[in-house]
Short mmCIF file of C-alpha atoms in Angstrom, two decimals:
data_model
loop_
_atom_site.label_atom_id
_atom_site.label_comp_id
_atom_site.label_asym_id
_atom_site.label_seq_id
_atom_site.Cartn_x
_atom_site.Cartn_y
_atom_site.Cartn_z
CA MET B 1 67.36 24.40 33.12
CA TYR B 2 69.71 21.42 33.30
CA PRO B 3 73.39 22.12 33.97
CA ALA B 4 75.37 21.61 30.79
CA PRO B 5 77.87 18.73 30.83
CA SER B 6 81.51 19.41 30.10
CA GLN B 7 82.49 19.73 26.46
CA SER B 8 82.76 16.53 24.44
CA ASN B 9 85.89 16.77 22.35
CA PRO B 10 85.94 14.69 19.15
CA MET B 11 87.63 11.30 19.37
CA LEU B 12 90.69 10.71 17.22
CA GLY B 13 89.30 9.56 13.88
CA GLU B 14 85.79 10.85 14.57
CA THR B 15 84.04 12.16 11.45
CA PHE B 16 81.10 14.35 10.50
CA GLU B 17 79.38 14.80 7.15
CA ASP B 18 76.84 17.16 5.63
CA ILE B 19 75.75 15.86 2.25
CA ARG B 20 74.05 19.16 1.38
CA LEU B 21 77.48 20.80 1.09
CA GLY B 22 79.47 17.69 0.19
CA PHE B 23 81.20 18.30 3.54
CA ILE B 24 83.37 15.77 5.40
CA ALA B 25 85.47 16.47 8.50
CA GLU B 26 87.79 14.18 10.46
CA LYS B 27 89.82 14.62 13.63
CA VAL B 28 93.33 13.88 12.36
CA SER B 29 95.39 14.62 15.49
CA HIS B 30 94.69 14.58 19.23
CA HIS B 31 97.92 16.17 20.52
CA PRO B 32 97.63 18.88 19.33
CA PRO B 33 93.91 18.67 18.51
CA ILE B 34 93.51 19.22 14.75
CA MET B 35 90.47 18.81 12.53
CA ALA B 36 90.60 18.67 8.74
CA CYS B 37 87.63 19.19 6.45
CA HIS B 38 86.67 19.31 2.79
CA ALA B 39 83.55 20.38 0.92
CA HIS B 40 82.62 20.67 -2.72
CA GLY B 41 79.83 21.77 -5.00
CA ASP B 42 79.09 22.94 -8.53
CA GLY B 43 82.18 24.92 -9.56
CA TRP B 44 83.66 25.31 -6.09
CA GLU B 45 85.75 23.43 -3.53
CA PHE B 46 86.66 24.20 0.09
CA TRP B 47 89.29 22.69 2.39
CA CYS B 48 90.64 23.66 5.77
CA THR B 49 92.96 22.61 8.59
CA SER B 50 91.64 23.73 11.96
CA GLY B 51 93.54 23.72 15.24
CA ALA B 52 94.18 26.20 18.04
CA LYS B 53 96.56 27.25 20.79
CA ASN B 54 95.40 28.91 24.01
CA LYS B 55 96.84 31.79 25.99
CA PHE B 56 95.56 33.52 29.15
CA TRP B 57 95.71 37.28 29.62
CA GLY B 58 95.28 39.19 32.88
CA LYS B 59 95.17 38.12 36.51
CA PHE B 60 92.02 39.32 38.29
CA ASN B 61 89.49 38.79 35.50
CA PRO B 62 91.47 37.05 32.77
CA SER B 63 90.66 36.54 29.11
CA LEU B 64 91.33 33.39 27.13
CA GLU B 65 92.89 33.93 23.71
CA ILE B 66 92.28 31.19 21.15
CA ILE B 67 94.97 31.39 18.46
CA PRO B 68 93.92 29.55 15.27
CA MET B 69 96.33 27.15 13.58
CA GLY B 70 96.00 26.24 9.92
CA ALA B 71 94.60 27.95 6.85
CA ALA B 72 91.36 27.78 4.87
CA TYR B 73 91.07 27.61 1.09
CA VAL B 74 88.25 27.91 -1.41
CA ARG B 75 88.49 27.34 -5.15
CA ILE B 76 85.95 29.06 -7.38
CA GLY B 77 86.54 28.13 -11.00
CA ASP B 78 90.28 28.39 -11.59
CA GLU B 79 90.90 30.90 -8.79
CA VAL B 80 91.91 29.88 -5.26
CA TYR B 81 91.39 32.11 -2.22
CA SER B 82 93.15 31.49 1.11
CA TRP B 83 93.07 33.05 4.57
CA GLN B 84 93.96 32.51 8.22
CA LYS B 85 91.50 33.48 10.93
CA PRO B 86 92.32 36.11 13.60
CA SER B 87 92.48 35.32 17.31
CA SER B 88 89.30 34.87 19.34
CA PHE B 89 88.98 36.05 22.94
CA MET B 90 86.66 34.82 25.66
CA ARG B 91 86.28 37.81 28.00
CA ASN B 92 85.37 38.04 31.70
CA LEU B 93 86.19 34.46 32.63
CA ILE B 94 85.70 35.11 36.37
CA ALA B 95 83.37 38.11 36.80
CA GLY B 96 80.86 39.94 34.64
CA ASN B 97 79.06 38.83 31.50
CA ARG B 98 81.15 36.51 29.39
CA TYR B 99 81.35 37.28 25.71
CA LEU B 100 83.36 36.24 22.68
CA GLU B 101 85.08 38.58 20.26
CA HIS B 102 87.44 38.14 17.32
CA VAL B 103 90.39 40.54 17.23
CA GLY B 104 93.19 41.16 14.76
CA PRO B 105 94.03 41.35 11.06
CA MET B 106 92.92 38.85 8.43
CA SER B 107 94.09 38.87 4.83
CA ILE B 108 92.27 36.97 2.07
CA THR B 109 94.54 36.42 -0.92
CA SER B 110 93.74 35.21 -4.43
CA THR B 111 95.92 33.35 -6.90
CA ALA B 112 94.88 36.05 -9.42
CA GLY B 113 96.65 38.65 -7.26
CA HIS B 114 93.67 40.35 -5.60
CA ARG B 115 93.63 40.77 -1.83
CA CYS B 116 91.18 41.76 0.90
CA ASP B 117 92.70 43.11 4.13
CA LEU B 118 90.28 43.08 7.06
CA ASP B 119 90.69 44.29 10.64
CA PHE B 120 88.56 42.77 13.40
CA LYS B 121 88.54 45.56 15.98
CA GLU B 122 88.65 45.09 19.72
CA GLY B 123 85.56 46.37 21.51
CA GLY B 124 85.81 49.69 23.33
CA PHE B 125 85.31 50.14 27.06
CA TRP B 126 81.61 50.93 26.58
CA GLY B 127 81.13 48.39 23.79
CA SER B 128 80.79 51.08 21.11
CA THR B 129 82.83 49.16 18.50
CA LEU B 130 81.97 45.62 19.57
CA ASN B 131 82.34 43.09 16.73
CA HIS B 132 83.27 45.79 14.21
CA VAL B 133 85.03 44.76 10.99
CA GLY B 134 86.58 47.08 8.42
CA GLY B 135 88.93 46.70 5.49
CA SER B 136 89.86 47.22 1.87
CA ILE B 137 89.83 45.24 -1.36
CA LEU B 138 93.05 45.68 -3.35
CA SER B 139 93.91 45.02 -6.99
CA PRO B 140 96.97 42.98 -8.03
CA ASP B 141 98.98 46.23 -8.15
CA SER B 142 97.94 46.97 -4.51
CA LYS B 143 95.52 49.81 -5.35
CA ILE B 144 92.37 50.10 -3.23
CA VAL B 145 89.37 49.06 -5.31
CA SER B 146 86.71 49.26 -2.63
CA LYS B 147 86.17 49.25 1.12
CA ILE B 148 84.14 47.02 3.42
CA GLU B 149 82.65 47.71 6.84
CA GLY B 150 80.16 46.23 9.26
CA THR B 151 80.02 43.74 12.12
CA TRP B 152 80.63 40.01 11.97
CA HIS B 153 77.35 39.26 13.79
CA GLU B 154 74.97 41.66 11.96
CA GLY B 155 76.25 42.09 8.42
CA LEU B 156 78.89 43.49 6.06
CA SER B 157 78.53 46.19 3.40
CA GLN B 158 80.62 47.49 0.50
CA HIS B 159 81.27 51.19 -0.09
CA LEU B 160 79.90 52.33 -3.46
CA ASP B 161 81.60 55.74 -3.29
CA THR B 162 84.75 57.20 -1.77
CA LYS B 163 82.86 58.87 1.09
CA GLY B 164 81.09 55.70 2.18
CA SER B 165 77.68 57.37 2.03
CA HIS B 166 76.27 54.72 -0.32
CA LEU B 167 76.54 51.11 0.75
CA LYS B 168 75.69 47.75 -0.78
CA VAL B 169 74.83 44.97 1.66
CA LEU B 170 77.03 41.95 0.97
CA TRP B 171 75.89 39.64 3.74
CA ARG B 172 73.43 39.44 6.61
CA PRO B 173 72.84 36.47 8.92
CA ASN B 174 69.52 34.69 8.96
CA PRO B 175 67.34 35.47 12.02
CA PHE B 176 67.85 33.24 15.05
CA PRO B 177 65.08 30.73 15.74
CA PRO B 178 62.76 31.30 18.73
CA PHE B 179 64.26 30.46 22.12
CA ALA B 180 67.79 30.33 20.67
CA ASP B 181 69.11 31.72 23.96
CA GLN B 182 67.91 28.51 25.64
CA TYR B 183 69.68 26.30 23.08
CA TYR B 184 73.27 27.51 23.30
CA GLY B 185 72.61 30.27 20.76
CA PHE B 186 72.34 27.78 17.91
CA THR B 187 71.18 29.04 14.52
CA GLY B 188 68.46 27.31 12.53
CA PHE B 189 71.21 25.54 10.57
CA THR B 190 73.34 24.55 13.57
CA ILE B 191 70.46 23.14 15.57
CA THR B 192 69.87 20.49 12.88
CA LEU B 193 73.42 19.14 12.71
CA ASN B 194 73.24 16.64 15.58
CA GLU B 195 69.97 15.12 14.36
CA LEU B 196 70.19 11.54 13.12
CA THR B 197 67.48 11.74 10.47
CA PRO B 198 66.03 8.57 8.84
CA ASP B 199 67.91 9.20 5.60
CA LEU B 200 71.22 8.99 7.51
CA VAL B 201 70.45 5.80 9.46
CA GLY B 202 72.56 2.96 8.13
CA VAL B 203 74.33 5.35 5.73
CA VAL B 204 76.84 7.38 7.74
CA PRO B 205 80.01 5.56 8.92
CA PRO B 206 80.35 4.23 12.47
CA THR B 207 82.80 7.07 13.16
CA ASP B 208 80.15 9.79 12.62
CA SER B 209 79.75 12.00 15.69
CA ARG B 210 75.94 11.78 15.54
CA LEU B 211 76.31 8.19 16.78
CA ARG B 212 78.15 9.20 19.96
CA PRO B 213 76.15 7.88 22.93
CA ASP B 214 77.19 10.78 25.19
CA GLN B 215 76.06 13.34 22.62
CA ARG B 216 72.77 11.49 22.11
CA ALA B 217 72.19 11.38 25.87
CA MET B 218 72.78 15.12 26.09
CA GLU B 219 70.36 15.73 23.20
CA GLU B 220 67.73 13.72 25.08
CA GLY B 221 68.32 15.59 28.35
CA ARG B 222 70.01 12.67 30.15
CA ILE B 223 72.84 14.81 31.51
CA ASP B 224 74.18 12.33 34.09
CA ASP B 225 74.33 9.61 31.43
CA ALA B 226 76.08 12.03 29.06
CA ASP B 227 78.82 12.75 31.62
CA ARG B 228 79.28 9.06 32.42
CA LEU B 229 79.46 8.04 28.77
CA LYS B 230 81.85 10.87 27.96
CA ILE B 231 84.26 9.67 30.67
CA GLN B 232 84.05 6.10 29.34
CA LEU B 233 84.85 7.23 25.79
CA GLU B 234 87.83 9.31 26.93
CA GLU B 235 89.21 6.45 29.06
CA GLY B 236 88.85 4.11 26.09
CA GLN B 237 90.68 6.56 23.84
CA ARG B 238 93.61 6.74 26.28
CA ALA B 239 93.71 2.94 26.48
CA ARG B 240 93.80 2.64 22.68
CA ARG B 241 96.62 5.18 22.50
CA ARG B 242 98.67 3.20 25.03
CA ALA B 243 98.01 0.00 23.07
CA ARG B 244 99.24 1.64 19.85
CA GLU B 245 102.35 2.96 21.57
CA GLU B 246 103.18 -0.46 23.03
CA ALA B 247 102.69 -2.09 19.63
CA GLY B 248 104.68 0.62 17.85
CA GLU B 249 101.69 1.48 15.66
CA GLU B 250 101.09 4.95 14.24
CA TRP B 251 97.64 6.44 13.86
CA LYS B 252 96.71 7.23 10.25
CA PRO B 253 93.55 9.18 9.38
CA GLN B 254 91.18 7.53 6.92
CA TRP B 255 90.30 10.45 4.65
CA PHE B 256 93.05 13.06 4.96
CA GLU B 257 96.83 13.17 4.59
CA GLN B 258 99.32 15.82 5.65
CA GLY B 259 101.18 17.72 2.94
CA THR B 260 104.75 18.97 3.04
CA ASP B 261 103.40 22.42 4.02
CA GLY B 262 101.82 20.98 7.18
CA GLU B 263 98.27 21.39 5.88
CA TRP B 264 95.92 18.41 5.80
CA LYS B 265 94.36 17.61 2.43
CA TYR B 266 91.45 15.36 1.49
CA LYS B 267 92.70 12.22 -0.25
CA GLY B 268 89.30 11.15 -1.57
CA GLY B 269 87.21 8.02 -1.22
CA TYR B 270 84.65 9.04 1.41
CA TRP B 271 81.65 9.63 -0.85
CA GLU B 272 82.48 6.61 -3.00
CA THR B 273 82.57 4.41 0.12
CA ARG B 274 79.32 5.99 1.31
CA LYS B 275 77.58 4.71 -1.84
CA THR B 276 78.70 1.13 -1.19
CA GLY B 277 78.20 1.27 2.59
CA LYS B 278 81.37 -0.79 3.11
CA TRP B 279 82.79 1.22 6.00
CA ASN B 280 85.68 -0.06 8.03
CA PRO B 281 84.06 -0.78 11.44
CA VAL B 282 87.38 -1.26 13.24
CA SER B 283 89.61 1.52 14.53
CA PRO B 284 93.27 0.91 15.48
CA GLY B 285 93.33 -0.70 18.90
CA GLY B 286 89.85 -2.26 18.71
CA THR B 287 86.29 -1.70 17.54
CA TRP B 288 85.03 1.85 17.26
CA PRO B 289 84.40 3.08 20.82
CA TRP B 290 80.66 3.65 20.75
CA HIS B 291 79.68 0.27 19.33
CA ASN B 292 79.20 -1.00 22.87
CA GLU B 293 75.48 -0.81 23.62
CA VAL B 294 72.16 -1.88 22.18
CA HIS B 295 69.92 1.01 21.19
CA VAL B 296 66.34 0.95 20.00
CA ALA B 297 64.92 3.61 17.71
CA ALA B 298 61.92 4.13 15.44
CA CYS B 299 62.20 4.13 11.67
CA GLY B 300 60.83 7.46 10.46
CA VAL B 301 60.03 6.02 7.04
CA LEU B 302 58.25 2.75 7.87
CA GLN B 303 57.14 3.87 11.34
CA ARG B 304 58.51 0.56 12.63
CA PRO B 305 61.02 -0.09 15.39
CA TYR B 306 64.45 -1.44 14.53
CA LEU B 307 67.51 -2.64 16.39
CA VAL B 308 70.93 -1.04 16.48
CA CYS B 309 73.61 -3.56 17.38
CA ARG B 310 76.45 -3.52 19.89
CA LEU B 311 78.39 -5.91 17.64
CA HIS B 312 76.78 -8.65 19.77
CA LEU B 313 73.10 -9.51 19.52
CA MET B 314 71.08 -12.23 21.21
CA GLU B 315 69.93 -14.78 18.65
CA GLU B 316 66.43 -14.57 20.10
CA ILE B 317 66.30 -10.82 19.47
CA ALA B 318 67.41 -10.74 15.83
CA PRO B 319 64.23 -12.25 14.27
CA ILE B 320 62.09 -9.41 15.64
CA ALA B 321 64.16 -6.76 13.87
CA ARG B 322 62.45 -5.30 10.81
CA PHE B 323 65.81 -4.58 9.16
CA ARG B 324 68.49 -7.20 8.56
CA LEU B 325 71.20 -4.58 9.01
CA CYS B 326 72.23 -2.60 12.03
CA GLY B 327 70.53 0.78 11.69
CA LEU B 328 73.69 2.75 12.40
CA CYS B 329 76.74 0.82 11.25
CA SER B 330 75.15 -1.28 8.47
CA VAL B 331 76.71 -4.47 9.88
CA SER B 332 74.60 -7.53 9.10
CA LEU B 333 72.81 -8.76 12.22
CA SER B 334 73.57 -12.37 11.31
CA ASP B 335 77.28 -11.53 11.12
CA VAL B 336 77.51 -10.12 14.62
CA MET B 337 75.59 -12.70 16.66
CA VAL B 338 77.48 -14.73 19.19
CA GLU B 339 75.81 -18.14 19.37
CA GLY B 340 75.04 -19.50 22.80
CA SER B 341 76.06 -16.34 24.66
CA LEU B 342 74.25 -13.38 26.12
CA PRO B 343 75.77 -9.94 25.59
CA ASP B 344 76.22 -7.49 28.43
CA VAL B 345 73.15 -5.41 27.66
CA PRO B 346 72.17 -2.49 29.94
CA LEU B 347 68.89 -2.95 31.81
CA PHE B 348 67.22 0.02 30.08
CA ALA B 349 68.05 -1.55 26.71
CA LEU B 350 66.51 -4.88 27.71
CA ARG B 351 63.31 -3.09 28.68
CA ASN B 352 63.23 -1.38 25.31
CA LEU B 353 63.84 -4.68 23.55
CA LEU B 354 60.87 -6.23 25.35
CA ARG B 355 58.71 -3.30 24.24
CA LEU B 356 60.03 -3.79 20.72
CA ALA B 357 59.11 -7.48 20.79
CA VAL B 358 55.53 -6.58 21.72
CA LEU B 359 55.29 -3.84 19.07
CA THR B 360 56.55 -6.04 16.25
CA ARG B 361 53.99 -8.70 17.04
CA LEU B 362 51.00 -6.33 16.94
#
């Protein structure tokens, strides 16, 4: 098994979409790190501000407490529900088996007056109550309507009688895919999220995290390249921040704005821009950080190779491309050529381009 590279934190302004849920997320602040997201569907809408503070507990075998910042909201019809997540703890940082647990109260409130009070219980010494969740659903006049119990990793049930002898299953997780323990414990849904499928090529904005070269290298098992590229991206982000500070410029997110209550709210425009494909390819302080290499990929629809630009392309290379647009950022190849100059293309990319030239002439 390859050693995992260090975590790749999102760049300021980095985005991620999932069209199945009408979901868009953007990193809106780097210090402190804050992500904002929004999703919508038929009769419902979801939005959330997500950040965290850290705190260490203990000396000999400490735990790391992750304290969530920001609230989550969901609108179903005319009713809005809101909640704040409890703290999460990473246990046994030095010795023993590491594990994650969520601990503390969580209250879900409704604009209609209903409330659900949940308690995420701390695991016992022998793990007898690990991941246990219990709570009550209350009416607007604070009377208990029903009770809920279960675990957050196996399922939750509702009591159908006062004794709790009859239960109704409210939720169970889908089974994990085979070999999930070898893939960071990803679910069948999670494992698909980093995949740049053909229907997304040339559609998602240049800020989408699936275009990160360090993430792509990690997906392909090129761990050393992933670490190197991650360092380059982080150094570039620090340089852009210094340039903004020297110029007196303030970073402004593209798709979210902060309200008077401190929560970040979606200001619209993402899905409309997605239809036109007219993304802004420039981030404050320069071009978007991972438009710096030439990549070659295969079109899953036409089964033909295509080029992905580095915002510079050799004039001799462009005619062999099957698409007239960059496969990732939708920039016209003719618009990004630099006449009479050769771009600084990595050796591995040149080899791929030569292979591409042969393939397209077959």
